[in-house]
Short mmCIF file of C-alpha atoms in Angstrom, two decimals:
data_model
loop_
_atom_site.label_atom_id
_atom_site.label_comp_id
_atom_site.label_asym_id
_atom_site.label_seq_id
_atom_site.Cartn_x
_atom_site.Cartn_y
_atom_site.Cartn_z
CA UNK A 114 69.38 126.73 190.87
CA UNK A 115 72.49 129.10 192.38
CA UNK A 116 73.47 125.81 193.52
CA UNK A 117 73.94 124.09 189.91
CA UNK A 118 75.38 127.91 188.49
CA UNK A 119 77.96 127.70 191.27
CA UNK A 120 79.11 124.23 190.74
CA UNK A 121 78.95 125.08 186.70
CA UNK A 122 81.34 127.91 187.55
CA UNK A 123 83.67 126.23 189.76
CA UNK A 124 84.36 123.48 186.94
CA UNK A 125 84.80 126.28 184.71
CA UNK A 126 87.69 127.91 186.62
CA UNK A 127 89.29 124.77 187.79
CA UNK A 128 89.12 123.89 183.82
CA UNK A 129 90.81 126.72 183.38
CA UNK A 130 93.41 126.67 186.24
CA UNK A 131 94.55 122.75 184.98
CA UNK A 132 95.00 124.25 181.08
CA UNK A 133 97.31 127.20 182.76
CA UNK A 134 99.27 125.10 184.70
CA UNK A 135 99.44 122.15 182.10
CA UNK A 136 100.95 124.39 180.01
CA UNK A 137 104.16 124.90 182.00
CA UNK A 138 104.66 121.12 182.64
CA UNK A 139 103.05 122.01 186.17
CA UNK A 140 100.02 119.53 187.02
CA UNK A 141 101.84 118.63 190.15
CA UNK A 142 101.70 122.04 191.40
CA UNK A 143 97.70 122.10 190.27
CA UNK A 144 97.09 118.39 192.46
CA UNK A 145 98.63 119.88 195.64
CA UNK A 146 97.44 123.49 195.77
CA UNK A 147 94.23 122.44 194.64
CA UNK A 148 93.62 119.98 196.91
CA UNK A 149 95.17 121.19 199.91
CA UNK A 150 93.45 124.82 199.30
CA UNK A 151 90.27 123.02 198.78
CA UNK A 152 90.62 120.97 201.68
CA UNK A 153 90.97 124.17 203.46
CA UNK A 154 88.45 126.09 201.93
CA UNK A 155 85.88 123.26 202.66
CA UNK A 156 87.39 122.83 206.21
CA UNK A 157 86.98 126.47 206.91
CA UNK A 158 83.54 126.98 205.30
CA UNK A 159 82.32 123.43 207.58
CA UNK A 160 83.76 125.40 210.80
CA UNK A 161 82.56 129.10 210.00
CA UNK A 162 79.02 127.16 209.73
CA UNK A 163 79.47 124.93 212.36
CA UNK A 164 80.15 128.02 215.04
CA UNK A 165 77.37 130.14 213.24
CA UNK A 166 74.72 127.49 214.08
CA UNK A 167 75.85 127.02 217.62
CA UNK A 168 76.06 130.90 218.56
CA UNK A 169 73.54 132.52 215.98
CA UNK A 170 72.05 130.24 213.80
CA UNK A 171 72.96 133.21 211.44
CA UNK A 172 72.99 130.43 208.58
CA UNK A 173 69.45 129.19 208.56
CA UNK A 174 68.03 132.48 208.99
CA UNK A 175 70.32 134.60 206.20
CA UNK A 176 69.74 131.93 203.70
CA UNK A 177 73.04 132.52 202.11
CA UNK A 178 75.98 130.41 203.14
CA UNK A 179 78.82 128.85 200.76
CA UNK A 180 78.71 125.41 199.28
CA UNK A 181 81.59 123.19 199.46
CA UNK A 182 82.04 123.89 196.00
CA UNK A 183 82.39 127.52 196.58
CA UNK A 184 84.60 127.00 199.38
CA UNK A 185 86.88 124.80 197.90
CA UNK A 186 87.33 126.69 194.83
CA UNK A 187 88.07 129.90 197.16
CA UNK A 188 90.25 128.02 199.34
CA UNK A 189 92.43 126.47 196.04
CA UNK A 190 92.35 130.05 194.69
CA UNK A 191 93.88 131.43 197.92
CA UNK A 192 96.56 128.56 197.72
CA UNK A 193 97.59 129.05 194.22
CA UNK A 194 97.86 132.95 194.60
CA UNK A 195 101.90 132.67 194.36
CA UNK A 196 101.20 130.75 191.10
CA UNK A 197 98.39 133.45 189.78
CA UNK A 198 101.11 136.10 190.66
CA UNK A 199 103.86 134.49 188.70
CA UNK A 200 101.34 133.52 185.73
CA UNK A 201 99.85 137.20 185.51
CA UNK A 202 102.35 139.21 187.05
CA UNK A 203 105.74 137.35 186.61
CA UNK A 204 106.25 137.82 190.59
CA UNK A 205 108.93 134.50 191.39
CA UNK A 206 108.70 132.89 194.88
CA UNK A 207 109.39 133.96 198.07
CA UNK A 208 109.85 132.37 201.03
CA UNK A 209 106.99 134.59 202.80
CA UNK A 210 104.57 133.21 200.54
CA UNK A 211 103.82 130.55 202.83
CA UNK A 212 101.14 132.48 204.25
CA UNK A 213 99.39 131.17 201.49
CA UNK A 214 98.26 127.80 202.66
CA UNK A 215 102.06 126.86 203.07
CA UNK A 216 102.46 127.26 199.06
CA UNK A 217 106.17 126.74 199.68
CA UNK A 218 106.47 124.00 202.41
CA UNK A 219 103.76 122.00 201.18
CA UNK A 220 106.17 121.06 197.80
CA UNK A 221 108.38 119.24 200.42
CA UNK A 222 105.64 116.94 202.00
CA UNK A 223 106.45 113.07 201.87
CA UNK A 224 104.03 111.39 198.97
CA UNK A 225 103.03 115.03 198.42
CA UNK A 226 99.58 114.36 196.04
CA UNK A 227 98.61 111.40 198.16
CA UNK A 228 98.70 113.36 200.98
CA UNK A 229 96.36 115.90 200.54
CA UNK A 230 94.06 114.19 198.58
CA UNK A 231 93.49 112.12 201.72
CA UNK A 232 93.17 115.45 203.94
CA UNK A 233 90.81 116.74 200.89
CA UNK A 234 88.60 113.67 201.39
CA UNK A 235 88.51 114.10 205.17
CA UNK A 236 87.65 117.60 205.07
CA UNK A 237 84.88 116.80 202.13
CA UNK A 238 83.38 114.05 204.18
CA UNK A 239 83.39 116.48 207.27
CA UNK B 498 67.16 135.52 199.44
CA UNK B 499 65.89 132.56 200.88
CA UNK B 500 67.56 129.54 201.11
CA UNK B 501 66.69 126.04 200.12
CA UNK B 502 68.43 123.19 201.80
CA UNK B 503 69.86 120.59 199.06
CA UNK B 504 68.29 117.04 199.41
CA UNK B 505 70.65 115.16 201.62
CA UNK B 506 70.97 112.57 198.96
CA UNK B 507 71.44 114.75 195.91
CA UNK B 508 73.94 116.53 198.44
CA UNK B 509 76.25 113.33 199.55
CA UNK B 510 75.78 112.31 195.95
CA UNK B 511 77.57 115.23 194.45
CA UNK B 512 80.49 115.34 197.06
CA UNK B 513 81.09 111.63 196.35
CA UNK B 514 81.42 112.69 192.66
CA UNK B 515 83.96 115.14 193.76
CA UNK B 516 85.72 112.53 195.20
CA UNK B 517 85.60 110.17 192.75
CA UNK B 518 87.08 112.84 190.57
CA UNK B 519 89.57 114.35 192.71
CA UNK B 520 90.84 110.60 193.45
CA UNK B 521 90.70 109.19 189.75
CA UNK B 522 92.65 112.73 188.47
CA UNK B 523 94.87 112.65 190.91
CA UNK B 524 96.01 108.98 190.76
CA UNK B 525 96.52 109.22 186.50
CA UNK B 526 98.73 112.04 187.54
CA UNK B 527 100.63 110.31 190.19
CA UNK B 528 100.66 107.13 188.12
CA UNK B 529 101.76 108.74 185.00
CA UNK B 530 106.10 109.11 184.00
CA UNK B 531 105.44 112.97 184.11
CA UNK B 532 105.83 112.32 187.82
CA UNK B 533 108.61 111.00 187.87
CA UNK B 534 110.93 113.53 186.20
CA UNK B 535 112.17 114.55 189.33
CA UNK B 536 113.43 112.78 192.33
CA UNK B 537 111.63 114.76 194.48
CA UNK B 538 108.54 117.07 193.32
CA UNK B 539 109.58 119.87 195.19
CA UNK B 540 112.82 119.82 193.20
CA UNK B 541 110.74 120.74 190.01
CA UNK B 542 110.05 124.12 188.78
CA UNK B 543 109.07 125.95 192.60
CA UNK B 544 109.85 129.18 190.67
CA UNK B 545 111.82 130.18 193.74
CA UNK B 546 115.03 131.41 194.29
CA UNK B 547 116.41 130.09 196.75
CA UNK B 548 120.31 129.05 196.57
CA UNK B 549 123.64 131.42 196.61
CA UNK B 550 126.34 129.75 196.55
CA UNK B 551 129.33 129.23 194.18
CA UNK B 552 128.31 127.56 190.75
CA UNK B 553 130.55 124.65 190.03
CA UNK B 554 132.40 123.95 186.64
CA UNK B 555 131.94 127.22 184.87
CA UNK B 556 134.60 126.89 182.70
CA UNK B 557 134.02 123.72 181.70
CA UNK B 558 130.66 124.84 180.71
CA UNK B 559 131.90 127.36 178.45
CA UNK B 560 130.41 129.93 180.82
CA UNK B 561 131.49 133.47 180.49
CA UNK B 562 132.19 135.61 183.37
CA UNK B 563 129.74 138.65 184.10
CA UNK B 564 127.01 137.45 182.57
CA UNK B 565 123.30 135.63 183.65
CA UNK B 566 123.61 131.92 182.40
CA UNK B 567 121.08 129.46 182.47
CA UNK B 568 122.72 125.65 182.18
CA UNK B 569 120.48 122.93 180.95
CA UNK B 570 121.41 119.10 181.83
CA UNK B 571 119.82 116.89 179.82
CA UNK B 572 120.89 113.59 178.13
CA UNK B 573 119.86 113.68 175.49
CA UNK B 574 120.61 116.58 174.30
CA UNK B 575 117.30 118.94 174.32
CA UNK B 576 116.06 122.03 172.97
CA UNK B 577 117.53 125.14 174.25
CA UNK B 578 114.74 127.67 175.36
CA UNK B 579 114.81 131.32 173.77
CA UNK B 580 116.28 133.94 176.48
CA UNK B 581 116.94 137.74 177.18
CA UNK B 582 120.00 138.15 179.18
CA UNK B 583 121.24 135.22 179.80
CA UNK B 584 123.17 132.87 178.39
CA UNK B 585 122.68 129.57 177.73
CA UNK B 586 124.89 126.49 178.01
CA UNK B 587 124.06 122.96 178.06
CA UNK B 588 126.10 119.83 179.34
CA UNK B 589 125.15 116.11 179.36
CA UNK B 590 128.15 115.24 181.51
CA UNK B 591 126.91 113.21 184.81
CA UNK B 592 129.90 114.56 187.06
CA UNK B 593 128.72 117.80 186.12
CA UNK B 594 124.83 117.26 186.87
CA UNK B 595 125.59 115.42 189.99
CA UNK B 596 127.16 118.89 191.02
CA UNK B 597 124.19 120.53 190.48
CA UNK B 598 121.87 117.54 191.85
CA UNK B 599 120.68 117.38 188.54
CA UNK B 600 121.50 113.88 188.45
CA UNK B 601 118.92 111.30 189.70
CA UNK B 602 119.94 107.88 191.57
CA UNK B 603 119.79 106.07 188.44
CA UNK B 604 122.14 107.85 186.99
CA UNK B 605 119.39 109.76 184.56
CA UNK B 606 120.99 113.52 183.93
CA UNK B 607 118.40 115.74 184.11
CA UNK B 608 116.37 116.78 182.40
CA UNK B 609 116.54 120.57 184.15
CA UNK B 610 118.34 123.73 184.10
CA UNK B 611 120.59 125.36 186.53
CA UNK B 612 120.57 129.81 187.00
CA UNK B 613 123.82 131.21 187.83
CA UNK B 614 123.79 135.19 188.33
CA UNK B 615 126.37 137.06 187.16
CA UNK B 616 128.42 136.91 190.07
CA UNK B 617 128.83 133.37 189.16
CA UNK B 618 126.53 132.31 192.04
CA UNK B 619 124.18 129.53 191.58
CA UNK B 620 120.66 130.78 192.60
CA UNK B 621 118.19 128.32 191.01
CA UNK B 622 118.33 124.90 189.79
CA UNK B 623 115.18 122.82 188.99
CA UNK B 624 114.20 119.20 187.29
CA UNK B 625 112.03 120.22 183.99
CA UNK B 626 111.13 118.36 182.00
CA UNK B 627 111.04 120.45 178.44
CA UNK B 628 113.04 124.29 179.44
CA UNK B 629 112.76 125.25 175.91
CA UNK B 630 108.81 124.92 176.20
CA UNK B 631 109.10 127.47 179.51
CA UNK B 632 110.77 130.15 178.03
CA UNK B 633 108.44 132.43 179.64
CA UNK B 634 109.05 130.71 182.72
CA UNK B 635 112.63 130.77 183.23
CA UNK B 636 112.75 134.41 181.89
CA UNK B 637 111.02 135.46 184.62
CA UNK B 638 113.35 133.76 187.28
CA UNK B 639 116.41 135.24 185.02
CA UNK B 640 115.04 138.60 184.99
CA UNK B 641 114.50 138.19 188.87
CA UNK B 642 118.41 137.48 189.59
CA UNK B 643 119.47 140.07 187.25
CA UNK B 644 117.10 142.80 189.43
CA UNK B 645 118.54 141.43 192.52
CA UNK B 646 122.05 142.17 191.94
#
């Protein structure tokens, strides 16, 4: 049941997060922060999980752990935190803001969109 | 709480309809001419100010001295967005654009603005494809080079 709320809520708020960026013109910027973030998010979560099982098996006795639906809406949230700040706080760019998943850098990647939607679907099938 | 494992199935069955999705939305966007307004997608509205250098052509732009001005290139002519200090000019001239690398390799001008400060430095220019529509947008770069100063 949390399972089916979680993924209802993560469509919700990446609903949501296309309208706000659609509205500035800006789907490009919602295809590569989303998908790189969420690549990272899932990548993350599958590690964090991966180490937990070896050394504790913290995740099987807890019973709570992240989906990858969780994990990749956390991890596109965390990308597009420049683009939150300028939408809600009308903060511009900086340079530094690269700690953010490499929210700056990433614009300049070769084939930028087909790019990380491969290294989404790698860390998804991981 | 307890947790109950997903069914493997129901489990590789949902992530391939993430992937189905992520794949299918992010190829209409790829495939569609929104894309392609600027040469390179990191040339389109990064919000980031990131140039200082002397802005080219003032005059001919009918830009006065000492004040913000945001330049829109666009050929057509489009609509001018609604600012707060700042000026706005607007050119369709190709030499001009090409000094702002607003010009693309086939000779398209624009569409996009250029932000000088009011030093008469150029501190911003960006591929976009409707600036009157971003108003809110571009404000908050002007505002940001007017602060800096």
């Amino acid at each position: 049941m949390r399972g089916w709320i979680a993924a209802g809520a993560v469509v919700a708020a990446e609903v949501v997060l296309y309208w706000q960026y659609a509205e500035l013109d800006g789907e490009f910027h919602y295809w590569l922060h989303g998908l790189f973030g969420a690549a990272l998010g899932v990548a993350v979560s599958t590690a964090a999980r991966l180490i937990a099982r070896r050394r504790w098996t913290v995740t099987r006795t807890t019973g709570w752990r992240l989906t990858p639906w969780e994990a990749a809406l956390l991890g596109h949230l965390y990308s597009a935190f420049p683009d939150v700040m300028f939408l809600v706080a009308d903060v511009p760019h900086h340079r530094w803001m690269d700690v953010f998943a490499f929210h700056i850098t990433a614009h300049f990647v070769p084939a930028a969109i087909p790019t990380v939607l491969v290294v989404f679907l790698l860390a998804l099938a991981g | 709480v307890k947790h109950r494992p997903v069914h493997p199935r129901l489990r590789w069955l949902a992530i391939g309809a993430v992937a189905i999705v992520a794949t299918v939305g992010a190829g209409i966007y790829v495939l569609s001419p929104d894309s392609d307004v600027a040469p390179v997608q990191g040339l389109r509205q990064l919000d980031l100010v990131y140039l200082d250098q002397p802005a080219p052509g003032l005059d001919r732009l009918g830009v006065e001295p000492g004040r913000p001005a945001v330049i829109l290139f666009c050929r057509p002519r489009c609509a001018e967005p609604t600012l707060t200090g700042a000026q706005v000019s607007q050119s369709d001239d190709p030499e001009l654009a090409a000094s702002y690398a607003l010009l693309t390799s086939s000779g398209r001008v624009g569409p996009g603005y250029a932000l000088v400060d009011a030093a008469g430095q150029l501190r911003y220019r960006t591929f976009d494809p409707a600036p009157a529509q971003h108003a809110k947008e571009i404000q908050i770069l002007v505002d940001a080079v007017t602060s800096a100063r």
